[in-house]
Structure formats: C-alpha cells, structure tokens
Coordinates of N, CA and C and ligand atoms in Angstrom, one line a residue:
X7 N 151.5 90.6 127.5 CA 150.6 91.9 127.0 C 149.2 92.2 127.8
X8 N 149.0 93.0 128.5 CA 147.8 93.3 129.1 C 146.8 93.5 127.9
X9 N 145.8 92.8 128.0 CA 144.8 93.2 127.1 C 143.4 93.2 127.5
X10 N 142.8 94.2 127.1 CA 141.6 94.6 127.8 C 140.7 94.4 126.6
X11 N 139.8 93.5 127.0 CA 138.6 93.0 125.7 C 137.7 93.8 125.5
X12 N 137.6 94.9 126.3 CA 136.3 95.8 126.1 C 136.8 96.9 124.9
X13 N 136.0 97.1 124.0 CA 136.6 97.9 123.0 C 136.1 99.3 123.4
X14 N 136.7 100.4 123.3 CA 136.3 101.7 123.4 C 135.7 102.4 122.1
X15 N 134.7 103.1 122.1 CA 134.2 103.7 121.0 C 134.5 105.2 120.9
X16 N 134.8 105.6 119.8 CA 135.0 107.1 119.8 C 133.8 107.5 118.6
X17 N 133.4 108.8 118.9 CA 132.6 109.7 117.9 C 133.5 110.8 117.4
X18 N 133.7 110.9 116.1 CA 134.2 112.1 115.8 C 133.1 113.1 115.2
X19 N 133.4 114.5 115.4 CA 132.7 115.5 115.0 C 133.4 116.1 114.0
X20 N 133.1 116.4 112.7 CA 134.0 117.1 111.8 C 133.1 118.1 110.8
X21 N 133.4 119.3 110.7 CA 132.7 120.0 109.6 C 133.7 120.9 108.6
X22 N 134.9 120.5 108.7 CA 135.8 121.4 107.8 C 136.3 120.3 106.7
X23 N 137.4 120.3 106.4 CA 138.1 119.5 105.4 C 138.2 118.0 105.9
X24 N 138.2 118.1 107.3 CA 138.3 116.7 107.8 C 139.5 115.9 107.6
X25 N 140.7 116.7 107.5 CA 142.1 116.2 107.7 C 142.4 115.4 109.0
X26 N 141.8 116.0 110.0 CA 142.1 115.3 111.4 C 141.4 114.3 111.6
X27 N 140.2 114.3 111.1 CA 139.2 113.2 111.2 C 139.7 112.1 110.5
X28 N 140.3 112.1 109.4 CA 140.8 111.2 108.6 C 142.1 110.8 109.2
X29 N 143.0 111.4 109.7 CA 144.2 111.1 110.4 C 143.8 110.0 111.5
X30 N 142.8 110.4 112.2 CA 142.4 109.6 113.5 C 141.9 108.3 113.0
X31 N 141.2 108.4 111.9 CA 140.5 107.3 111.3 C 141.6 106.2 111.0
X32 N 142.5 106.8 110.2 CA 143.7 105.7 109.9 C 144.6 105.2 111.1
X33 N 144.6 106.1 112.1 CA 145.3 105.9 113.2 C 144.7 104.5 113.9
X34 N 143.5 104.5 114.3 CA 142.7 103.4 114.8 C 142.4 102.4 113.9
X35 N 142.6 102.3 112.6 CA 141.9 101.3 111.8 C 142.9 100.0 112.3
X36 N 142.1 99.2 112.8 CA 143.0 97.6 113.3 C 143.3 97.7 114.6
X37 N 143.2 98.9 115.4 CA 143.5 99.1 116.8 C 142.7 97.9 117.6
X38 N 143.4 97.3 118.5 CA 142.8 96.1 119.3 C 141.7 96.6 120.2
X39 N 141.8 98.2 120.9 CA 141.1 98.4 121.9 C 140.0 99.7 121.4
X40 N 140.5 100.1 120.4 CA 139.7 101.5 120.1 C 139.0 101.5 118.9
X41 N 137.7 102.0 118.7 CA 137.3 101.8 117.2 C 136.7 103.2 117.1
X42 N 136.5 103.7 116.0 CA 135.9 105.0 115.5 C 134.5 104.4 115.0
X43 N 133.7 104.6 116.0 CA 132.3 103.9 115.5 C 131.4 104.9 114.6
X44 N 131.5 106.1 114.9 CA 130.5 107.0 113.9 C 131.3 108.4 113.7
X45 N 131.2 109.0 112.5 CA 131.7 110.2 112.1 C 130.6 111.0 112.0
X46 N 130.2 112.2 112.6 CA 129.2 113.2 112.6 C 129.5 114.3 111.8
X47 N 128.8 115.0 111.0 CA 129.0 116.1 110.5 C 127.6 116.9 110.2
X48 N 127.8 118.4 110.3 CA 126.7 119.2 109.8 C 126.7 119.4 108.2
X49 N 127.6 118.8 107.7 CA 127.6 119.2 106.1 C 127.7 117.8 105.4
X50 N 126.6 117.8 104.7 CA 126.2 116.3 104.1 C 127.2 116.1 102.9
X51 N 127.9 117.0 102.3 CA 128.9 116.9 101.4 C 130.5 116.7 101.9
X52 N 130.3 116.7 103.4 CA 132.0 116.5 103.8 C 132.5 115.2 103.5
X53 N 133.6 115.5 102.8 CA 134.2 114.4 102.2 C 134.8 113.2 103.4
X54 N 135.0 113.5 104.3 CA 135.2 112.7 105.5 C 134.1 111.6 105.8
X55 N 132.8 111.8 105.1 CA 131.8 110.9 105.5 C 131.7 109.8 104.5
X56 N 132.4 110.2 103.3 CA 132.4 109.1 102.2 C 133.7 108.3 102.6
X57 N 134.9 108.9 103.1 CA 135.7 108.1 103.5 C 135.6 107.1 104.8
X58 N 134.8 107.7 105.6 CA 134.4 106.8 106.8 C 133.4 105.5 106.2
X59 N 132.6 105.9 105.5 CA 131.6 105.1 104.9 C 132.1 104.0 104.1
X60 N 133.4 104.1 103.5 CA 134.1 103.3 102.6 C 134.7 102.5 103.7
X61 N 135.0 102.7 104.9 CA 135.7 101.8 105.7 C 134.8 101.3 106.8
X62 N 133.4 101.1 106.5 CA 132.6 100.6 107.4 C 132.0 101.4 108.6
X63 N 132.6 102.7 108.8 CA 132.3 103.5 109.8 C 130.9 104.0 109.6
X64 N 130.2 104.0 110.6 CA 128.8 104.6 110.5 C 129.1 106.3 110.4
X65 N 128.0 106.9 109.7 CA 127.9 108.3 109.3 C 126.6 108.9 109.9
X66 N 126.8 110.0 110.3 CA 125.6 110.5 110.8 C 125.5 112.3 110.4
X67 N 124.7 112.7 109.6 CA 124.7 114.0 109.3 C 123.5 114.8 110.1
X68 N 124.0 116.0 110.7 CA 123.0 116.5 111.8 C 122.7 117.8 111.2
X69 N 121.6 118.4 111.8 CA 121.1 119.7 111.5 C 121.0 120.4 112.7
X70 N 120.8 121.6 112.9 CA 120.6 122.5 114.2 C 119.4 121.8 114.9
X71 N 118.5 121.6 114.3 CA 117.2 121.3 115.1 C 117.5 119.9 115.9
X72 N 118.0 118.9 115.2 CA 118.4 117.9 115.7 C 119.6 118.0 116.9
X73 N 120.4 118.8 116.8 CA 121.7 119.0 117.8 C 121.1 119.7 119.0
X74 N 120.5 120.9 118.7 CA 120.2 121.8 119.7 C 118.6 121.7 120.3
X75 N 117.8 121.2 119.6 CA 116.3 121.3 119.9 C 115.8 119.7 120.4
X76 N 116.7 118.9 120.3 CA 116.4 117.4 120.8 C 117.7 116.9 121.5
X77 N 117.2 115.7 122.2 CA 118.6 115.0 122.7 C 118.6 113.8 122.1
X78 N 118.2 113.3 120.9 CA 118.3 112.4 120.2 C 119.8 111.7 119.9
X79 N 120.4 112.6 120.0 CA 121.9 112.2 119.8 C 122.4 111.2 120.8
X80 N 121.9 111.7 122.2 CA 122.2 110.5 123.3 C 121.9 109.4 123.0
X81 N 120.7 109.2 122.7 CA 120.0 107.9 122.2 C 120.8 107.4 121.0
X82 N 121.2 108.1 120.1 CA 121.9 107.6 119.0 C 123.3 106.9 119.4
X83 N 124.0 107.8 120.4 CA 125.3 107.5 120.9 C 125.1 106.2 121.7
X84 N 124.0 106.1 122.5 CA 124.0 105.0 123.4 C 124.0 103.5 122.9
X85 N 123.7 103.5 121.8 CA 123.6 102.1 121.0 C 125.4 101.5 120.7
X86 N 126.1 102.4 121.0 CA 127.6 101.7 120.7 C 128.2 101.0 122.0
X87 N 128.1 101.6 123.3 CA 128.1 103.1 123.5 C 129.3 103.9 123.2
X88 N 129.3 105.2 123.1 CA 130.4 106.2 123.0 C 131.0 106.4 124.1
X89 N 132.3 106.2 124.2 CA 133.2 106.5 125.4 C 133.9 107.8 125.4
X90 N 134.2 108.5 124.0 CA 134.7 109.7 123.8 C 134.1 110.3 122.7
X91 N 133.9 111.6 123.0 CA 133.5 112.5 121.8 C 134.4 113.4 121.3
X92 N 135.1 113.4 119.9 CA 136.2 114.1 119.5 C 135.6 115.3 118.5
X93 N 135.8 116.3 119.0 CA 135.8 117.4 117.9 C 136.9 117.8 117.1
X94 N 137.0 117.5 115.9 CA 138.2 117.7 115.0 C 137.7 118.6 114.0
X95 N 137.8 119.8 114.2 CA 137.4 120.9 113.3 C 136.1 120.9 113.2
X96 N 135.3 120.9 114.3 CA 133.6 120.8 114.2 C 133.5 122.4 115.0
X97 N 132.6 123.2 114.3 CA 132.6 124.6 114.6 C 131.3 125.0 115.5
X98 N 130.1 124.2 115.9 CA 129.1 124.6 116.5 C 129.5 124.2 118.0
X99 N 129.0 125.2 118.8 CA 129.2 124.9 120.2 C 128.3 123.6 120.5
X100 N 128.9 122.8 121.5 CA 128.4 121.8 122.1 C 127.2 122.0 123.1
X101 N 125.9 121.7 122.8 CA 125.0 122.2 123.5 C 125.0 121.5 124.9
X102 N 124.5 122.2 125.9 CA 124.5 121.6 127.5 C 124.3 120.2 127.6
X103 N 123.4 119.8 127.0 CA 122.6 118.4 127.4 C 123.9 117.5 127.1
X104 N 124.8 117.9 126.0 CA 125.8 116.8 125.5 C 127.0 117.0 126.5
X105 N 127.3 118.2 126.7 CA 128.3 118.5 127.7 C 128.0 117.6 129.1
X106 N 127.1 117.5 129.4 CA 126.6 117.2 130.8 C 126.8 115.7 130.8
X107 N 126.3 115.1 129.7 CA 126.1 113.5 129.4 C 127.5 113.2 129.4
X108 N 128.3 113.7 128.7 CA 129.8 113.5 128.3 C 130.9 114.3 129.0
X109 N 130.5 114.7 130.3 CA 131.7 115.6 131.0 C 132.9 115.0 131.1
X110 N 133.9 115.8 130.7 CA 135.3 115.1 130.7 C 135.5 114.2 129.7
X111 N 134.6 113.6 128.9 CA 134.7 112.8 127.7 C 134.4 113.5 126.4
X112 N 134.7 114.8 126.2 CA 134.7 115.5 125.0 C 135.9 116.2 125.0
X113 N 136.7 116.0 123.8 CA 137.9 117.0 123.6 C 137.7 117.4 122.1
X114 N 138.5 118.8 122.1 CA 138.5 119.6 121.0 C 139.9 119.7 120.6
X115 N 140.2 120.0 119.4 CA 141.6 120.6 119.1 C 141.4 122.0 118.4
X116 N 142.4 122.8 118.9 CA 142.3 124.3 118.5 C 143.6 124.6 118.0
X117 N 143.6 125.3 116.8 CA 144.8 125.5 116.2 C 145.6 126.8 116.4
X118 N 145.9 127.0 117.9 CA 146.4 128.0 118.7 C 146.9 127.6 120.0
X119 N 147.6 128.7 120.5 CA 148.1 128.3 121.9 C 147.0 129.1 122.8
X120 N 145.9 128.3 123.2 CA 144.9 128.9 124.0 C 145.6 129.3 125.4
X121 N 145.2 130.5 125.8 CA 143.6 131.3 125.7 C 144.0 132.2 124.6
X122 N 145.0 132.3 123.9 CA 145.0 133.3 122.9 C 144.4 132.5 121.6
X123 N 143.7 133.6 121.1 CA 143.0 133.2 119.7 C 142.0 132.3 119.7
X124 N 141.2 132.5 121.0 CA 140.0 131.2 121.1 C 138.7 132.0 121.0
X125 N 137.7 131.2 121.3 CA 136.4 131.7 121.4 C 135.5 131.7 120.1
X126 N 134.5 132.3 120.2 CA 133.4 132.2 119.0 C 133.9 132.8 117.8
X127 N 134.0 132.4 116.6 CA 134.5 132.8 115.4 C 136.1 132.9 115.1
X128 N 136.6 132.3 116.1 CA 138.2 132.2 115.9 C 138.3 130.8 115.4
X129 N 138.6 130.5 114.3 CA 138.8 129.2 113.7 C 139.4 129.1 112.2
X130 N 140.2 128.1 111.8 CA 140.6 128.1 110.6 C 141.6 129.2 110.2
X131 N 141.8 129.8 109.1 CA 142.6 130.8 108.7 C 142.6 132.3 109.6
X132 N 141.6 132.3 110.0 CA 141.4 133.6 111.0 C 142.2 133.5 112.2
X133 N 142.5 132.4 112.6 CA 143.4 132.0 113.8 C 144.8 132.7 113.5
X134 N 145.2 131.8 112.3 CA 146.6 132.1 111.8 C 147.0 133.6 111.5
X135 N 145.8 134.3 110.8 CA 145.9 135.7 110.5 C 146.1 136.5 111.6
X136 N 145.4 136.2 112.7 CA 145.5 136.8 114.0 C 147.1 136.7 114.4
X137 N 147.5 135.6 114.6 CA 149.0 135.2 115.0 C 149.9 136.2 114.2
X138 N 149.6 136.1 112.8 CA 150.7 136.7 112.1 C 150.5 138.2 112.2
X139 N 149.4 138.9 112.3 CA 149.1 140.2 112.5 C 149.7 140.9 114.0
X140 N 149.7 139.7 115.1 CA 150.4 140.2 116.4 C 151.7 140.0 116.3
X141 N 152.5 139.4 115.5 CA 153.6 139.3 115.1 C 154.4 138.4 116.3
X142 N 153.6 137.4 116.6 CA 153.8 136.3 117.7 C 155.1 135.5 117.2
X143 N 155.8 135.1 118.2 CA 157.2 134.3 117.7 C 156.8 132.7 117.6
X144 N 155.4 132.6 118.1 CA 155.3 131.1 118.4 C 153.8 130.9 118.3
X145 N 153.3 129.8 117.8 CA 151.9 129.4 117.7 C 152.1 127.9 117.9
X146 N 150.8 127.1 117.9 CA 150.8 125.8 118.2 C 149.5 125.2 118.1
X147 N 149.5 124.0 118.9 CA 148.1 123.4 119.3 C 147.6 123.2 120.5
X148 N 146.3 123.4 120.7 CA 145.8 123.2 122.0 C 144.9 121.9 121.9
X149 N 144.9 121.0 122.8 CA 144.1 119.9 122.8 C 143.4 120.1 124.3
X150 N 142.1 120.1 124.2 CA 141.5 120.5 125.6 C 140.0 119.9 125.7
X151 N 139.7 119.5 127.1 CA 138.3 119.2 127.3 C 137.3 120.2 126.8
X152 N 136.1 119.9 126.8 CA 135.3 120.8 126.2 C 134.0 121.1 127.4
X153 N 133.9 122.4 127.6 CA 132.8 122.6 128.4 C 131.7 123.2 127.6
X154 N 130.9 124.2 128.5 CA 129.6 124.9 127.8 C 130.2 126.2 127.2
X155 N 131.4 126.5 127.0 CA 131.9 127.8 126.3 C 133.1 127.4 125.5
X156 N 133.2 128.1 124.4 CA 134.0 127.8 123.4 C 135.5 127.9 123.9
X157 N 136.2 126.9 123.7 CA 137.8 126.7 123.7 C 138.0 127.1 125.1
X158 N 137.2 126.9 126.4 CA 137.5 127.3 127.6 C 137.9 126.1 128.5
X159 N 137.7 124.8 127.8 CA 137.7 123.6 128.9 C 139.1 123.5 129.4
X160 N 139.3 122.5 130.3 CA 140.7 122.4 130.9 C 141.7 122.1 129.6
X161 N 142.9 122.2 129.7 CA 143.9 122.0 128.8 C 144.8 120.7 128.8
X162 N 144.5 119.6 127.9 CA 145.2 118.4 128.2 C 146.6 118.5 127.5
X163 N 146.8 119.2 126.3 CA 148.1 119.2 125.9 C 148.4 120.5 125.0
X164 N 149.4 121.2 125.0 CA 149.8 122.1 124.2 C 151.2 121.9 123.7
X165 N 151.2 122.1 122.4 CA 152.7 121.9 121.7 C 152.6 123.2 120.6
X166 N 153.9 123.7 120.8 CA 154.2 124.9 120.0 C 155.2 124.8 119.2
X167 N 155.1 125.6 118.1 CA 156.0 125.6 117.0 C 156.5 127.1 116.7
X168 N 157.6 127.6 116.3 CA 158.2 128.9 116.0 C 157.7 129.3 114.8
X169 N 157.6 130.6 115.2 CA 157.3 131.5 114.0 C 158.0 132.4 113.7
X170 N 158.5 132.5 112.4 CA 159.5 133.8 112.1 C 158.8 134.8 111.4
X171 N 159.4 135.9 111.0 CA 158.9 137.1 110.3 C 158.6 136.6 108.9
X172 N 159.4 135.4 108.3 CA 158.9 135.0 107.0 C 158.0 134.3 106.8
X173 N 157.3 133.7 108.0 CA 156.1 133.0 108.0 C 154.9 133.8 107.5
X174 N 153.9 133.2 106.7 CA 152.7 133.8 106.5 C 151.5 132.8 107.1
X175 N 150.3 133.5 107.1 CA 149.3 132.9 107.5 C 149.2 131.4 107.2
X176 N 149.5 131.3 105.8 CA 149.4 130.0 105.0 C 150.5 128.8 105.8
X177 N 151.6 129.4 106.0 CA 152.7 128.7 106.5 C 152.4 128.2 107.7
X178 N 151.9 129.4 108.4 CA 151.8 129.0 109.7 C 150.6 127.8 110.1
X179 N 149.6 128.0 109.0 CA 148.6 126.7 109.2 C 149.4 125.4 109.0
X180 N 150.2 125.5 107.8 CA 151.0 124.1 107.4 C 151.6 123.7 108.8
X181 N 152.4 124.6 109.4 CA 153.3 124.2 110.7 C 152.2 123.4 111.7
X182 N 151.1 124.4 112.0 CA 150.0 123.7 112.8 C 149.4 122.6 112.7
X183 N 149.2 122.6 111.4 CA 148.3 121.3 111.1 C 149.1 120.0 111.1
X184 N 150.6 120.1 110.7 CA 151.4 119.0 111.2 C 151.4 118.5 112.4
X185 N 151.2 119.4 113.4 CA 151.3 119.1 114.9 C 149.9 118.4 115.2
X186 N 149.0 119.0 114.7 CA 147.6 118.4 114.9 C 147.6 116.7 114.3
X187 N 148.2 116.7 113.1 CA 148.2 115.4 112.7 C 149.0 114.6 113.8
X188 N 150.2 115.0 114.1 CA 151.1 114.2 114.8 C 150.6 113.8 116.1
X189 N 149.8 114.8 116.9 CA 149.4 114.6 118.3 C 148.3 114.3 118.8
X190 N 147.0 114.5 117.7 CA 145.6 114.5 118.2 C 145.4 113.0 118.4
X191 N 145.7 112.1 117.5 CA 145.1 110.6 117.5 C 145.9 109.8 118.8
X192 N 147.1 110.3 119.3 CA 148.0 109.4 120.5 C 147.3 110.1 121.6
X193 N 146.9 111.8 121.6 CA 146.4 111.8 122.9 C 145.1 111.1 123.0
X194 N 144.3 110.9 122.2 CA 143.1 110.4 122.2 C 143.2 109.0 122.7
X195 N 144.0 108.2 122.1 CA 144.5 107.1 122.4 C 144.8 106.7 124.0
X196 N 145.7 107.8 124.6 CA 146.1 107.6 125.8 C 144.9 108.2 126.8
X197 N 143.9 109.0 126.5 CA 142.8 109.2 127.2 C 142.0 108.2 127.5
X198 N 141.8 107.3 126.3 CA 141.0 106.1 126.5 C 141.5 104.8 127.0
X199 N 143.0 104.8 126.9 CA 143.5 103.5 127.4 C 144.8 103.6 128.1
X200 N 145.0 105.2 128.4 CA 146.3 105.4 129.4 C 147.6 105.0 129.0
Ligands
GAR308 C1 141.7 122.3 112.3 O1 142.8 123.2 112.2 C2 141.1 122.7 114.0 O2 142.3 122.9 114.8 C3 140.3 123.8 113.7 O3 139.8 123.4 112.4 C4 140.8 122.8 111.7 C5 140.0 121.6 110.9 O4 140.8 121.2 110.2 N1 139.5 123.7 114.8 C6 139.1 125.2 115.1 O5 139.5 126.1 114.8 C7 138.0 125.0 116.5 N2 138.0 126.3 116.7 P1 140.5 119.7 109.6 O6 138.8 119.9 108.8 O7 141.3 119.5 108.1 O8 140.6 118.8 110.2

C-alpha cells in the first residue's frame, strides 16, 4: 500500500447545527493521512465545538472583528498548517485575504443545485422553501470551491434527488441532508489525497 507519511490538516467552519461537521469529524477519526485540526465557529454555543473538544480537536470561536478586520486567522492556521478549509454550514462570506491565501483550497457545501437557489441569504430552510414554491422536480447538493462571492466558485460535485408533489420543505431538507452526509467527507478525502 502506498503510504504518504505527511498528514493533511483540515479546518472546518460551522455555524449551524453542525451535523455535516460532525459527520466529517467521524469520517476522519483514525484516518492515516487526514486529520481535522480545528473546528471554527462564530457561535460560542455551537454543539459541534463540544463534540470536537471531546475528541481532542482544537476549537476556535471567532467574531466579525477577528474574521474581517484582522488576518490573525492566517497566523493561527499556519501552526498546523491547514491544507483545506471546509465550510460546513458556515454563513459568513469568506474575506478576500482568506480566499487569496487558500485559493482552490476552500470548499463549501450548498443544499441545492447551484446556480439555482444560491447567493446571500439563501441557506437552510429558505432554500428548500424556494425549491418547493418553484415546483421543481429535483433538488440536491453542490460541493464547490469558494471565491469572493457567495456560492459562485467552481463546482466540484453535484448530486440530485427527485422531488415529488408530496414533498414538503422539511422532506426535501431530509433528502438533501442525507446526500450531504453521504458525499461531503469522501469528496474532501479525494481533494486531499486523490
Ligand atoms: C447544510 O445543509 C449546508 O448545505 C447549508 O447549511 C446546512 C448546515 O447544516 N449551507 C448553506 O446553506 C450555505 N449557503 P449542518 O449545520 O447540520 O451541517
């Protein structure tokens, strides 16, 4: 077996319920080549911070001043160093200095088939309500690179699911979440080690 002794480090950003972050942490637990080094959140009460801490993963709570008015994050990430930044339900726009420093190395997951239902303010249940209101027969997930604009970076993978007239925003959310949990961690793995 080919073994690359250099461990790759991930930083996960999460500000929602953190279910994707938790899946990613579980997926890479004990992985020989990839380690979740730090979980970052703008919410001090985010449950994923407790989960990460209990597994010995470092946690970082950020505020807008730290994120947008300083570049301290680059120094903090340099200590690992971070190879891939993963946005898993993180709703703040990545600042230009971060995109520049990690160009091609920041990925986001979006709960719809971009370019539909993307952009500022399009997140969580709002996306699924819009899909339902439009009467779409499919929705899905988009995993994409991050640039300076919301949801506009190059697409890495899209997976769709069928939507029927009996579906509600809640059942659409369930279908989409299942795809997110299935695909996000393996895509991260293949981006890092091919
Ligand atoms: C996920 O569905 C993710 O796709 C979405 O937030 C949810 C977070 O769920 N992200 C966006 O809408 C970004 N625009 P989680 O906190 O349970 O992982």
